[in-house]
Every structure is written in C-alpha cells, then in structure tokens.
Coordinates of C-alpha atoms and ligand atoms in Angstrom, one line a residue:
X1 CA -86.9 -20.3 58.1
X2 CA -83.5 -18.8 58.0
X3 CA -82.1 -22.3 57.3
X4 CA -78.5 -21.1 56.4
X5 CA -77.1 -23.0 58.8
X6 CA -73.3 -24.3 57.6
X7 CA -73.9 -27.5 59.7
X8 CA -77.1 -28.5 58.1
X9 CA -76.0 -27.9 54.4
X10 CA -73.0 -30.5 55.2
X11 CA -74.8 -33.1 57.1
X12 CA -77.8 -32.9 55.1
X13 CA -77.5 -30.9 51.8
X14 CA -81.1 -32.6 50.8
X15 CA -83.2 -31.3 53.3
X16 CA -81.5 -28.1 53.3
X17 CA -82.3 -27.8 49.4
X18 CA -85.9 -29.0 50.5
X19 CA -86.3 -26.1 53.2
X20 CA -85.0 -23.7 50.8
X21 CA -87.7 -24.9 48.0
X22 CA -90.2 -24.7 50.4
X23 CA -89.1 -21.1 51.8
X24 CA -89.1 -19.8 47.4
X25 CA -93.1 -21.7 47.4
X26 CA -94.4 -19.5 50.1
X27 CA -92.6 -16.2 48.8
X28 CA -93.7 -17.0 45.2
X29 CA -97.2 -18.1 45.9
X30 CA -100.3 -16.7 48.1
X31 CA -101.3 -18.9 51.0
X32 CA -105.0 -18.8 51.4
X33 CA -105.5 -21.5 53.5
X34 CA -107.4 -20.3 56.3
X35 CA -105.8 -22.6 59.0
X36 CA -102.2 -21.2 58.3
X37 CA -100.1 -18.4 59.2
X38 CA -96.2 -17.7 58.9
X39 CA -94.8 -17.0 62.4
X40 CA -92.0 -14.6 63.3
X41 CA -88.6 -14.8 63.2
X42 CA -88.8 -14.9 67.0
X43 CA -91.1 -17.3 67.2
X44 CA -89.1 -19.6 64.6
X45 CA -86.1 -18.9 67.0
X46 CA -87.2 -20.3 69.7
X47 CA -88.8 -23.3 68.3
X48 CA -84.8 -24.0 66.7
X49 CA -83.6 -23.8 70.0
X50 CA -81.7 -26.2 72.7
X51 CA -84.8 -26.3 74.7
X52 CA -86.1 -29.4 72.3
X53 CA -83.5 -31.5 74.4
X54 CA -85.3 -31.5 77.6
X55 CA -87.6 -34.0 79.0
X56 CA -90.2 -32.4 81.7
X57 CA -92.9 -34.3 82.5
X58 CA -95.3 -32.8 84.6
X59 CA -95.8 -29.5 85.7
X60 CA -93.9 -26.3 87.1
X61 CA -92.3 -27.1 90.5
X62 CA -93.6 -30.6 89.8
X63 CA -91.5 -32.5 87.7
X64 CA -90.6 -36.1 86.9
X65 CA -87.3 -35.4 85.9
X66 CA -84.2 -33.2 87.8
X67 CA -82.7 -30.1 86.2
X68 CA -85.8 -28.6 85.4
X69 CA -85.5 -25.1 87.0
X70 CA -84.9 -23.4 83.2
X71 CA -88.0 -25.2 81.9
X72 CA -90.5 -24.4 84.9
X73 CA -89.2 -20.6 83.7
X74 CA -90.5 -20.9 80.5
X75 CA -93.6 -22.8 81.0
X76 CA -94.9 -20.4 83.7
X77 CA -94.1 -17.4 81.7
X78 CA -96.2 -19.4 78.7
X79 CA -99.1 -20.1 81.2
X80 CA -99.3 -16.5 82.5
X81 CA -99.3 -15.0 79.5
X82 CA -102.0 -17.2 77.8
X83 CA -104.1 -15.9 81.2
X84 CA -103.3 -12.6 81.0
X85 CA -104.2 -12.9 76.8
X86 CA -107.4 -14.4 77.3
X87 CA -108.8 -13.6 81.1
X88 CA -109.1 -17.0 82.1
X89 CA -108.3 -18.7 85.3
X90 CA -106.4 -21.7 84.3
X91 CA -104.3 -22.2 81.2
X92 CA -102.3 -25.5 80.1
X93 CA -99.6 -24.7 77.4
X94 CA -98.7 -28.8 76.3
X95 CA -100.8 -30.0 74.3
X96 CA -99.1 -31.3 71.2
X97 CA -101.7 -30.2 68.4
X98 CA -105.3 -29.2 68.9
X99 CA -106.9 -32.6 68.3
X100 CA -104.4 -33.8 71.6
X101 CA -106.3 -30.8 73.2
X102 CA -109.5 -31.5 72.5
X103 CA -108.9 -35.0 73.4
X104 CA -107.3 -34.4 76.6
X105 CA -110.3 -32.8 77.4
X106 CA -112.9 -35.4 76.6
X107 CA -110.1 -37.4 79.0
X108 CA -110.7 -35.2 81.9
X109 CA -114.1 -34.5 81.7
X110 CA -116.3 -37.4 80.5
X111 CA -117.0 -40.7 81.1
X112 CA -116.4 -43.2 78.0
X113 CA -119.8 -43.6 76.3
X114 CA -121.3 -40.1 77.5
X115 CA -123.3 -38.1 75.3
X116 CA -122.0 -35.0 73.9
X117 CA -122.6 -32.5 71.0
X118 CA -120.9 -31.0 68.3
X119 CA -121.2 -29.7 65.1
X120 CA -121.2 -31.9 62.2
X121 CA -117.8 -31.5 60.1
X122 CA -119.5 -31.4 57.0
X123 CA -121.4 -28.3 57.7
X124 CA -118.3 -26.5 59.3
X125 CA -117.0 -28.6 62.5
X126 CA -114.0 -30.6 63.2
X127 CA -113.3 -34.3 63.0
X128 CA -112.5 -33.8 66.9
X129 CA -115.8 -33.0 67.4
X130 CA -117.1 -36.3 67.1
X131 CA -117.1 -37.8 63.6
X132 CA -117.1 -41.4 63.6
X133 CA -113.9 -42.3 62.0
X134 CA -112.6 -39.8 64.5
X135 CA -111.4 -41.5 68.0
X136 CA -113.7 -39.0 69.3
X137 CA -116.8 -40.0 68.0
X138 CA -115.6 -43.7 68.6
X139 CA -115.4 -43.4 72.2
X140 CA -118.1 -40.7 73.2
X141 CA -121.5 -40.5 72.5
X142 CA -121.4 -37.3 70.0
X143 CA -125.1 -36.0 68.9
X144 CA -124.2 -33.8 65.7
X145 CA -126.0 -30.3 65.1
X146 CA -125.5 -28.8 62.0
X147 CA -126.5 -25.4 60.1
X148 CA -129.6 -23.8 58.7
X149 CA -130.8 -25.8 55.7
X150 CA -131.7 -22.1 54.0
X151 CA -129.3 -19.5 55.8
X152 CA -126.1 -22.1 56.7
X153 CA -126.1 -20.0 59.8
X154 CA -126.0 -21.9 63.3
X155 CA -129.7 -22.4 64.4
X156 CA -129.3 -22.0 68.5
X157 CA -133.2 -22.8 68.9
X158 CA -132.5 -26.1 67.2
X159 CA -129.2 -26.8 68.7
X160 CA -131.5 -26.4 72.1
X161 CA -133.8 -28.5 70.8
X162 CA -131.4 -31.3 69.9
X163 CA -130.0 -30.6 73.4
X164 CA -133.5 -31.0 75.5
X165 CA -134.2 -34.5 73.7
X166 CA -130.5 -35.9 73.9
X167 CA -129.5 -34.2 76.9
X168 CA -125.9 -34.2 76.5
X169 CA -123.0 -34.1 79.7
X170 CA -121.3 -31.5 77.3
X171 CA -121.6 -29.4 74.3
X172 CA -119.0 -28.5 71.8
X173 CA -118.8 -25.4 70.5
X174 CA -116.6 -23.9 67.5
X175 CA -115.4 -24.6 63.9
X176 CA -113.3 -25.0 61.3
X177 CA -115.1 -23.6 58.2
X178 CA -117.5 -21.2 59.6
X179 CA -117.9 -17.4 58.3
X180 CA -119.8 -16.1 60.6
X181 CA -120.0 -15.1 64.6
X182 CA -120.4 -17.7 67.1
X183 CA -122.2 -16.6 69.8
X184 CA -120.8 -18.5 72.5
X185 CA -123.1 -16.5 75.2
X186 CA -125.9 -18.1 73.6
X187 CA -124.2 -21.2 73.6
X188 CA -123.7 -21.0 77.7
X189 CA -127.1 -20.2 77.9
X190 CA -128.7 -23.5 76.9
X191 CA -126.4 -25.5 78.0
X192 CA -127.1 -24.4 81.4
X193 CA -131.0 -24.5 80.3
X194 CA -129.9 -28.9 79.6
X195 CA -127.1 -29.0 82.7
X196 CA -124.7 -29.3 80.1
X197 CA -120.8 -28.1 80.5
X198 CA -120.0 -25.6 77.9
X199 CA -116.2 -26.1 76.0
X200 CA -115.3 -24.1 73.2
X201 CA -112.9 -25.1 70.2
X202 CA -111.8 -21.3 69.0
X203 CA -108.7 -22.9 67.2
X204 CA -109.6 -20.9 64.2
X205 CA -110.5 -17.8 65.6
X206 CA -108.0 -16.9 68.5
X207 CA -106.3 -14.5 67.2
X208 CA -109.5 -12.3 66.5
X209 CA -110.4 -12.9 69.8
X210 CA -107.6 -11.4 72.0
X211 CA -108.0 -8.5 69.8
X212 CA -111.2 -8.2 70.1
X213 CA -112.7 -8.1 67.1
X214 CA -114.6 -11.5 67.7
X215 CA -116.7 -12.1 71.2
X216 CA -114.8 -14.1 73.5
X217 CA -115.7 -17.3 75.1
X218 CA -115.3 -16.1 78.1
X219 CA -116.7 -16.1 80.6
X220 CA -119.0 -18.4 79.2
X221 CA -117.8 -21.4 78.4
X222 CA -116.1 -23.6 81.4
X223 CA -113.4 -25.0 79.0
X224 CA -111.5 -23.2 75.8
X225 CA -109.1 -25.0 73.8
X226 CA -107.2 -23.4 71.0
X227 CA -104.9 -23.9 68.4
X228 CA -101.6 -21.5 68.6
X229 CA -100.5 -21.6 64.9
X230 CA -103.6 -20.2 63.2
X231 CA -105.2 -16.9 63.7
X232 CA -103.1 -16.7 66.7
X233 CA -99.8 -16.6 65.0
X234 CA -97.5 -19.1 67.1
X235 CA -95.5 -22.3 66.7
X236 CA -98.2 -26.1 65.3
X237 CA -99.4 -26.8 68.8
X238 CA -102.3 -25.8 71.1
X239 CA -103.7 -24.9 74.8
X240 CA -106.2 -25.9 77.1
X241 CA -107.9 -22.8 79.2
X242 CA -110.4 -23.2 81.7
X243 CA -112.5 -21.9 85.3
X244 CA -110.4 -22.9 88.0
X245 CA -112.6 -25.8 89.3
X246 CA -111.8 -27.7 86.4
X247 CA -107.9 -27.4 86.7
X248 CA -106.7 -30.2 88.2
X249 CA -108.9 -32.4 86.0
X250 CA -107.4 -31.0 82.5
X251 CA -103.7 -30.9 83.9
X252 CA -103.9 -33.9 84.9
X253 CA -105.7 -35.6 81.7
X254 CA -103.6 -33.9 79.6
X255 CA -100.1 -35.5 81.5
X256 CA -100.3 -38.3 82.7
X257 CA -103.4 -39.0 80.6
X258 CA -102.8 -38.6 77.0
X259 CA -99.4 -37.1 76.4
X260 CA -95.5 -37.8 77.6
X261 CA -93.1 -34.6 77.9
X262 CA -93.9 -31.4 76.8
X263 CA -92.4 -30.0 73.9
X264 CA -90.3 -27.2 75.8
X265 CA -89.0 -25.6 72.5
X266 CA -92.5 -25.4 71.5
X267 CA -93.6 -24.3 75.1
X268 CA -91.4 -21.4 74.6
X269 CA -92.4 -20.5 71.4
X270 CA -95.6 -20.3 72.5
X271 CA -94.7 -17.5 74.7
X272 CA -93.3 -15.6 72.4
X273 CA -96.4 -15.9 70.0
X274 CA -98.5 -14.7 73.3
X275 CA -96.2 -11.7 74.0
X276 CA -96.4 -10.6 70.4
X277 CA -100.2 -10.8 70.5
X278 CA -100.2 -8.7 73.5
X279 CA -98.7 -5.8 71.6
X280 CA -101.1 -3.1 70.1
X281 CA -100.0 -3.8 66.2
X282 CA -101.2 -7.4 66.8
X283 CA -104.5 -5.7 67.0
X284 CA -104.2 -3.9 63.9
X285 CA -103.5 -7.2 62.1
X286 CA -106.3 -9.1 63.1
X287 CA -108.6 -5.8 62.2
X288 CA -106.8 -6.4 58.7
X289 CA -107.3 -10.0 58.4
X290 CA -111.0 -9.2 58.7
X291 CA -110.5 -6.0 56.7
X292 CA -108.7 -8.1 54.1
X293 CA -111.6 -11.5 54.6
X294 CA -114.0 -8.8 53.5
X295 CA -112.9 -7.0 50.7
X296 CA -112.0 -10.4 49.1
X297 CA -115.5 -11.5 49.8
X298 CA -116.9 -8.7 48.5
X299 CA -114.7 -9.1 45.0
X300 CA -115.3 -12.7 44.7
X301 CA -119.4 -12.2 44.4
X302 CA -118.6 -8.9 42.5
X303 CA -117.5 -11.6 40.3
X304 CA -120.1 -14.0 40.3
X305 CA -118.6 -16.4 43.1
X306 CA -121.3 -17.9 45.2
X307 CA -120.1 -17.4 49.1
X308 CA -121.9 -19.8 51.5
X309 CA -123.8 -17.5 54.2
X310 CA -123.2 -14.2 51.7
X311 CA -119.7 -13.4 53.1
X312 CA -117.9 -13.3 55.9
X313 CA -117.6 -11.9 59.6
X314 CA -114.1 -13.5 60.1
X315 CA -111.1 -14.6 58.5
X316 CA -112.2 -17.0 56.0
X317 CA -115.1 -17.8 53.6
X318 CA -116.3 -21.0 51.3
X319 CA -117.2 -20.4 47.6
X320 CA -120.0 -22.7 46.7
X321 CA -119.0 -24.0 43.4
X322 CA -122.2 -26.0 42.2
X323 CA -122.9 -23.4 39.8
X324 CA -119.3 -22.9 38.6
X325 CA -118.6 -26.0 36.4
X326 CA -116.1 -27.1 38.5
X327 CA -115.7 -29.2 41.8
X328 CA -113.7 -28.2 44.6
X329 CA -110.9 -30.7 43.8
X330 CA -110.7 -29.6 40.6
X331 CA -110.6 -25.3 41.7
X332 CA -107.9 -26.4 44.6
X333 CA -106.0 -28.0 41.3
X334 CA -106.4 -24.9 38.9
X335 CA -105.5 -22.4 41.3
X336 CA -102.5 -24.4 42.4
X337 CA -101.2 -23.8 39.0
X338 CA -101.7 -20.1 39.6
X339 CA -99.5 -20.2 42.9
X340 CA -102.9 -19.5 44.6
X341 CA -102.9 -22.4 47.6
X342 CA -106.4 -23.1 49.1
X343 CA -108.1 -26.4 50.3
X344 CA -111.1 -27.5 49.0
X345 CA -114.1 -28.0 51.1
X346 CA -117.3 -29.5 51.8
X347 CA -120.7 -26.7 51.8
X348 CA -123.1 -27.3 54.1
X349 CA -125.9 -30.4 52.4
X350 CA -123.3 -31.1 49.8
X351 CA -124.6 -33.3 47.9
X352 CA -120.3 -34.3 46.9
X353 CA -118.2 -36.4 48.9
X354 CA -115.2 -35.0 51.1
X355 CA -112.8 -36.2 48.9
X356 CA -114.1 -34.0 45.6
X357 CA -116.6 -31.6 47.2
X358 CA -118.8 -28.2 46.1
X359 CA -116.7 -26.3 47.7
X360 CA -113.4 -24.1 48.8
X361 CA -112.3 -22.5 51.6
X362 CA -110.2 -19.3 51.5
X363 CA -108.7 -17.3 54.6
X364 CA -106.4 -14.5 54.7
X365 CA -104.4 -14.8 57.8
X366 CA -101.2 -15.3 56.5
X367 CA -101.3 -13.0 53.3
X368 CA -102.2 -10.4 55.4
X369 CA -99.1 -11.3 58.0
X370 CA -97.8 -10.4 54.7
X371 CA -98.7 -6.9 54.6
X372 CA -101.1 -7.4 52.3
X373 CA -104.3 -5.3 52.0
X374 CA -107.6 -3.7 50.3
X375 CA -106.2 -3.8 47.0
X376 CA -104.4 -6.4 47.0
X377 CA -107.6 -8.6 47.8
X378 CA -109.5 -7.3 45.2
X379 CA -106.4 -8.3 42.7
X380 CA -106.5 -11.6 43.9
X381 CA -110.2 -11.9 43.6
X382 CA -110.3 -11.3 40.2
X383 CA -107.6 -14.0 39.8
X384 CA -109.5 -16.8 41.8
X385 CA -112.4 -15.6 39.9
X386 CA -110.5 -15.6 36.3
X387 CA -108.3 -19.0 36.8
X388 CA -112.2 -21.3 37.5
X389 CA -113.6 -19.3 34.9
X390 CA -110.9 -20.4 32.1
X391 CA -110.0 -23.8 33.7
X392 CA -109.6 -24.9 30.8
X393 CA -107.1 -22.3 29.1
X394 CA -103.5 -23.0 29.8
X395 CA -102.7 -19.6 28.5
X396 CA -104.5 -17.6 30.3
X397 CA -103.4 -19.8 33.8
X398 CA -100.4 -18.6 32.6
X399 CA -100.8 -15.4 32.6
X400 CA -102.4 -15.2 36.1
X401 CA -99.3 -17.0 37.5
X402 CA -97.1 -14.5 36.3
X403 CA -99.5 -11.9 37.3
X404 CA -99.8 -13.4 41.3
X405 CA -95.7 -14.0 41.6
X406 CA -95.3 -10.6 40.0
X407 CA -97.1 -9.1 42.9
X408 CA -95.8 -11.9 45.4
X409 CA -92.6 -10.2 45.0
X410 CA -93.5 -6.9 46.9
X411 CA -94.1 -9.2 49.8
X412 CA -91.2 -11.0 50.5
X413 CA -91.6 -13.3 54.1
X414 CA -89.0 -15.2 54.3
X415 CA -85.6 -14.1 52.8
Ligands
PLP1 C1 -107.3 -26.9 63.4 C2 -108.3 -27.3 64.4 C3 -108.1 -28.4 65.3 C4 -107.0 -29.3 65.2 O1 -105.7 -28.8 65.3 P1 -104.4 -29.7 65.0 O2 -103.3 -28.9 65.6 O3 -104.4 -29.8 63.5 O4 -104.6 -31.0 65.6 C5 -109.1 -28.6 66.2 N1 -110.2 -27.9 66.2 C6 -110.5 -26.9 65.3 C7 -111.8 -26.2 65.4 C8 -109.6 -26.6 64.4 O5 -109.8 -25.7 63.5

C-alpha cells in the first residue's frame, strides 16, 4: 500500500491520489466484510514486483516459453508450501480467482451436462456452485441442497437423500455465508455411500484450517480449492489441491484448459502468504478471528440482533433483520455512514430478493489483522446495534462515526 512511489505521483498523480484515499478509508473505517483481509507488507511487495513481466505458461521444468528458470523457483516453492500447509498430495498455485478454480475443476473432472450438487447461494453457497446465471450451473447439471428450514444448519441426512435420488458424479461442498462447522468427514462419507467424488470449496475458511481451529478437508475430500486472499491472508487469487490420482487432470484443465500464463507476481505472493501462515503467531490470529467472531456475536444478540443459527463457530455471522425495521440494503447503507463496511446478505427462506435482502453478513478477519480484540468487538457491537436502531437520526450516526474513527486510530494498517 506504501504507494509513495516518485514515479507514480508524476506519471499518474490521479491514481496515486486514488490509492492514497483508498489507503485513509481502510485506516478510518472497520472492514467487516467477511471475505476480506489486509495482507502484509511482504506480501504487497511481492505482488509490486518485476515478476508481473513474465509470461510462463505451463508448469515447472515444463514451460512454453524460454527464460523461465527464476519462475519455476518461485512456483515450486509456492506449490510446496501450499502441500506442506495443508497435507495434500498435489497443489496447483494459478488459478486467477476462486471462481477460475472452481471452474477449472468442473473442466477437469466432469463431463458437460453431468449432474452435480451444491449448496444453494441463497442459503449460504456460492454462485460457483451452480446457480443458473452462473456459467456453472449453465453447463453442469447442479442439484441444489440447502439448510434446515428450522435450525439453518446443513441437514447431511437430507443432503444424502437428495444425493441417492439424483445421484450426482460430484458433490460440492463449502460456503460463502455459513456460521457454522462443516463437517466435511460426513460429507466423504455419503458421497462414497452415492459413488460421488467429494471437492471442497474452503475459500472462506482456509485460514482456520491450517491453524487448526476448523476440521480439515482432508483427507476426505479428493479435491480442495481455496481462495488465498480471505481467511488465509494472501494476495486476490486461489489454488487447486488434490489426491495425487487426480493431478494431471486439474493441471492440465487449469492450463491449457481455462487459463493463459500464470500471474508470477501473484504466484510469488502466494508463497509468501503460505510461509507466514506457517509461523506459530498465524495461529494465534486465526484463534482471535474466532475469539473476536464470537464476542461480537455474543454483543450483537446482547443487543437484540437476531443471528441466523444463534452465533457463530467461525469468522463471520448474518443478522437476520426481519424484525429490525430495516432491510439489508438499507443496514449496509447506515452503517456505511458510520465507517462500518459490511455487505448485505440473503438469510436462508428469505422471503427478499438478493438485491435488498433480510439480511447482513459480518466477519472479522481483517479487523482482527488489525490487532483488534475482546473489547473492541463488543464496542463495535454496540455501534452496529445503535446506528439500525436510530437509522433515522443523523445526529446520533454522527456521533458513532466519530466514535468508530476515534478508535480506528489506535489501529493504524497502512501508514
Ligand atoms: C470467494 C469465494 C469464491 C470466489 O472467489 P473469487 O476469487 O472472488 O472468484 C468461490 N467460492 C467460495 C466459497 C468463496 O467464498
């Protein structure tokens, strides 16, 4: 973020203004989107670096292009390190984003047309995972299972069930707006009862699960794509992982198949992401994030926020609003005003549309990448619970902002 660059401000004194707005946003506000983190400066260094120049399609020691010997470096150091983080056989660092991933996948390992199941995006899934106006559910067959009508908890005897009458060549699990545990054992266990593969989308939820504080998907599920810049802390971009035997299919879906060159800069920011995840404090900040997910739960319903499933097991929770007088466009609005950035959300049967749903969703990765903690979350519960309260008072919106960039300033990210 450390965009002080002489060069830039001369060629391009707009965007460098821009950066530098955007930099004074993220000190003076609390990001409480759960899908976003703020990286090192180590990781930031590497994605600035010459390695963007480089085209290297293909793999290490395999390459369509000649001076690659730096680039195989990096990429195998990205690739053994994802392995070594997660204890999987086979890891592919290129994908471009996580949707790229979870395509490539589909690419490698399906036929067009075949059935496959994931869970529906408005109960918690992702438009990946086979909604129609997604190209996955265009292309593939995608039977949707969704959460408990009474607990919004994943039903695994009526995901079998849906499974032994639509008997799908895959299924899908992972999510992008669930609070709870997913218990991918259980998921390996009836998709072998069907003869289904087992993949697992832990974009979310990555980061919780090299430290351990979430079950892994392995060794259950045959494939595991991820984002890196969530939970997990790295540069926008993702990974494939898988058992051996499927390899060759997912390298080779994800180039030639669905992408060009690799983004080396990113490649090699990915590494650094994975060796800082390796290191014990990474541990102790994903036991915060939960540490933090919780005691904000707990002071939103102390409050009188509704929480879908009760609270939270992870990193992120969604405040049913039905009951607050407000939508979840209209919350994501009001606590913009109070620097408080969250997205709003769809709850599980919402009877809304996606555009202005019931609901929000609120993570704490990156505020506690901040250093932020116990009390902290309970200050910024009351605040999400004051500002939808009195909506309608510009006054007292006031006063909460100054409140939240008052305490924004013992937390300074970026400088
Ligand atoms: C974020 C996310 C993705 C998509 O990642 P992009 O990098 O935005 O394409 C895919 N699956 C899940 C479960 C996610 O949470």
């Amino acid at each position: 973020m450390d965009v002080c660059k002489k060069e830039l401000i001369e060629n391009d004194k707009i965007i460098y203004d821009l950066i530098e707005a955007e930099k004074k946003r993220l000190n003076e506000g609390l990001e409480l989107i759960a899908s976003e983190n703020f990286v090192s400066r180590a990781v930031l260094d590497a994605i600035g670096s010459t390695l963007i120049n480089k085209y290297s399609e293909g793999y290490p020691g395999r390459r369509y292009y000649g001076g690659n010997e730096v680039i195989d470096e990096v990429e195998q150091l990205a690739i053994d390190r994802a392995k070594e983080l997660f204890g999987c056989d086979h890891a592919n660092v290129q994908p471009y984003s996580g949707s790229i991933a979870n395509l490539a996948v589909y690419n490698g390992v399906l036929d067009m047309g075949d059935k496959v199941m994931g869970l529906n995006l408005a109960h918690g899934g992702h438009l990946t995972h086979g909604h129609p106006i997604n190209y996955s559910g265009k292309v593939y067959n995608f039977a949707q299972y969704g959460v408990d009508k009474e607990t919004h908890l994943i039903d695994y005897d009526e995901v079998l069930k849906i499974a032994k009458k639509e008997k799908p060549k895959m299924i899908l699990s992972g999510a992008t707006a669930y609070p709870r545990i997913i218990d991918f054992k259980r998921f390996h266990e009836l998709a072998e009862e069907v003869g289904a593969m087992c993949m697992a989308d832990v974009s979310h939820i990555a980061g919780l699960i090299i430290a351990g504080i979430h079950p892994s998907p392995f060794p259950h599920a045959e494939i595991v794509t991820s984002t890196t810049h969530k939970t997990l802390r790295g540069p926008r971009g993702a990974i494939i992982m898988c058992k051996s035997k499927f390899a060759k299919d997912i390298d080779r879906a994800v180039f030639p198949g669905m992408q060009g060159g690799p983004h080396n800069h990113l490649t090699a920011a990915k590494a650094v992401a994975f060796k800082e995840a390796q290191l014990p404090e990474f541990k102790t900040y994903a036991a915060q994030i939960v540490k933090n997910a919780k005691a904000l739960a707990e002071e939103l319903m102390t409050q009188g926020m509704e929480l879908i499933t009760g609270g939270t097991d992870n990193h992120l929770m969604l405040i049913d609003l039905t009951n607050s007088g407000i939508t979840g466009k209209d919350a994501e609005n009001v606590l913009g005003k109070v620097r408080i950035t969250v997205n709003k959300n769809m709850i599980p049967y919402d009877p809304r549309t996606p555009f202005n749903p019931s609901g929000i969703r609120i993570g704490t990765p990156a505020i506690t990448t901040r250093g932020m903690k116990e009390s902290e979350m309970k200050a910024i519960g009351v605040w999400i619970a004051d500002a939808i309260k009195h909506h309608d008072s510009e006054h007292k919106l006031e006063s909460i902002r100054s409140e939240v960039c008052e305490m924004c300033k013992g937390f300074i990210l970026y400088d």
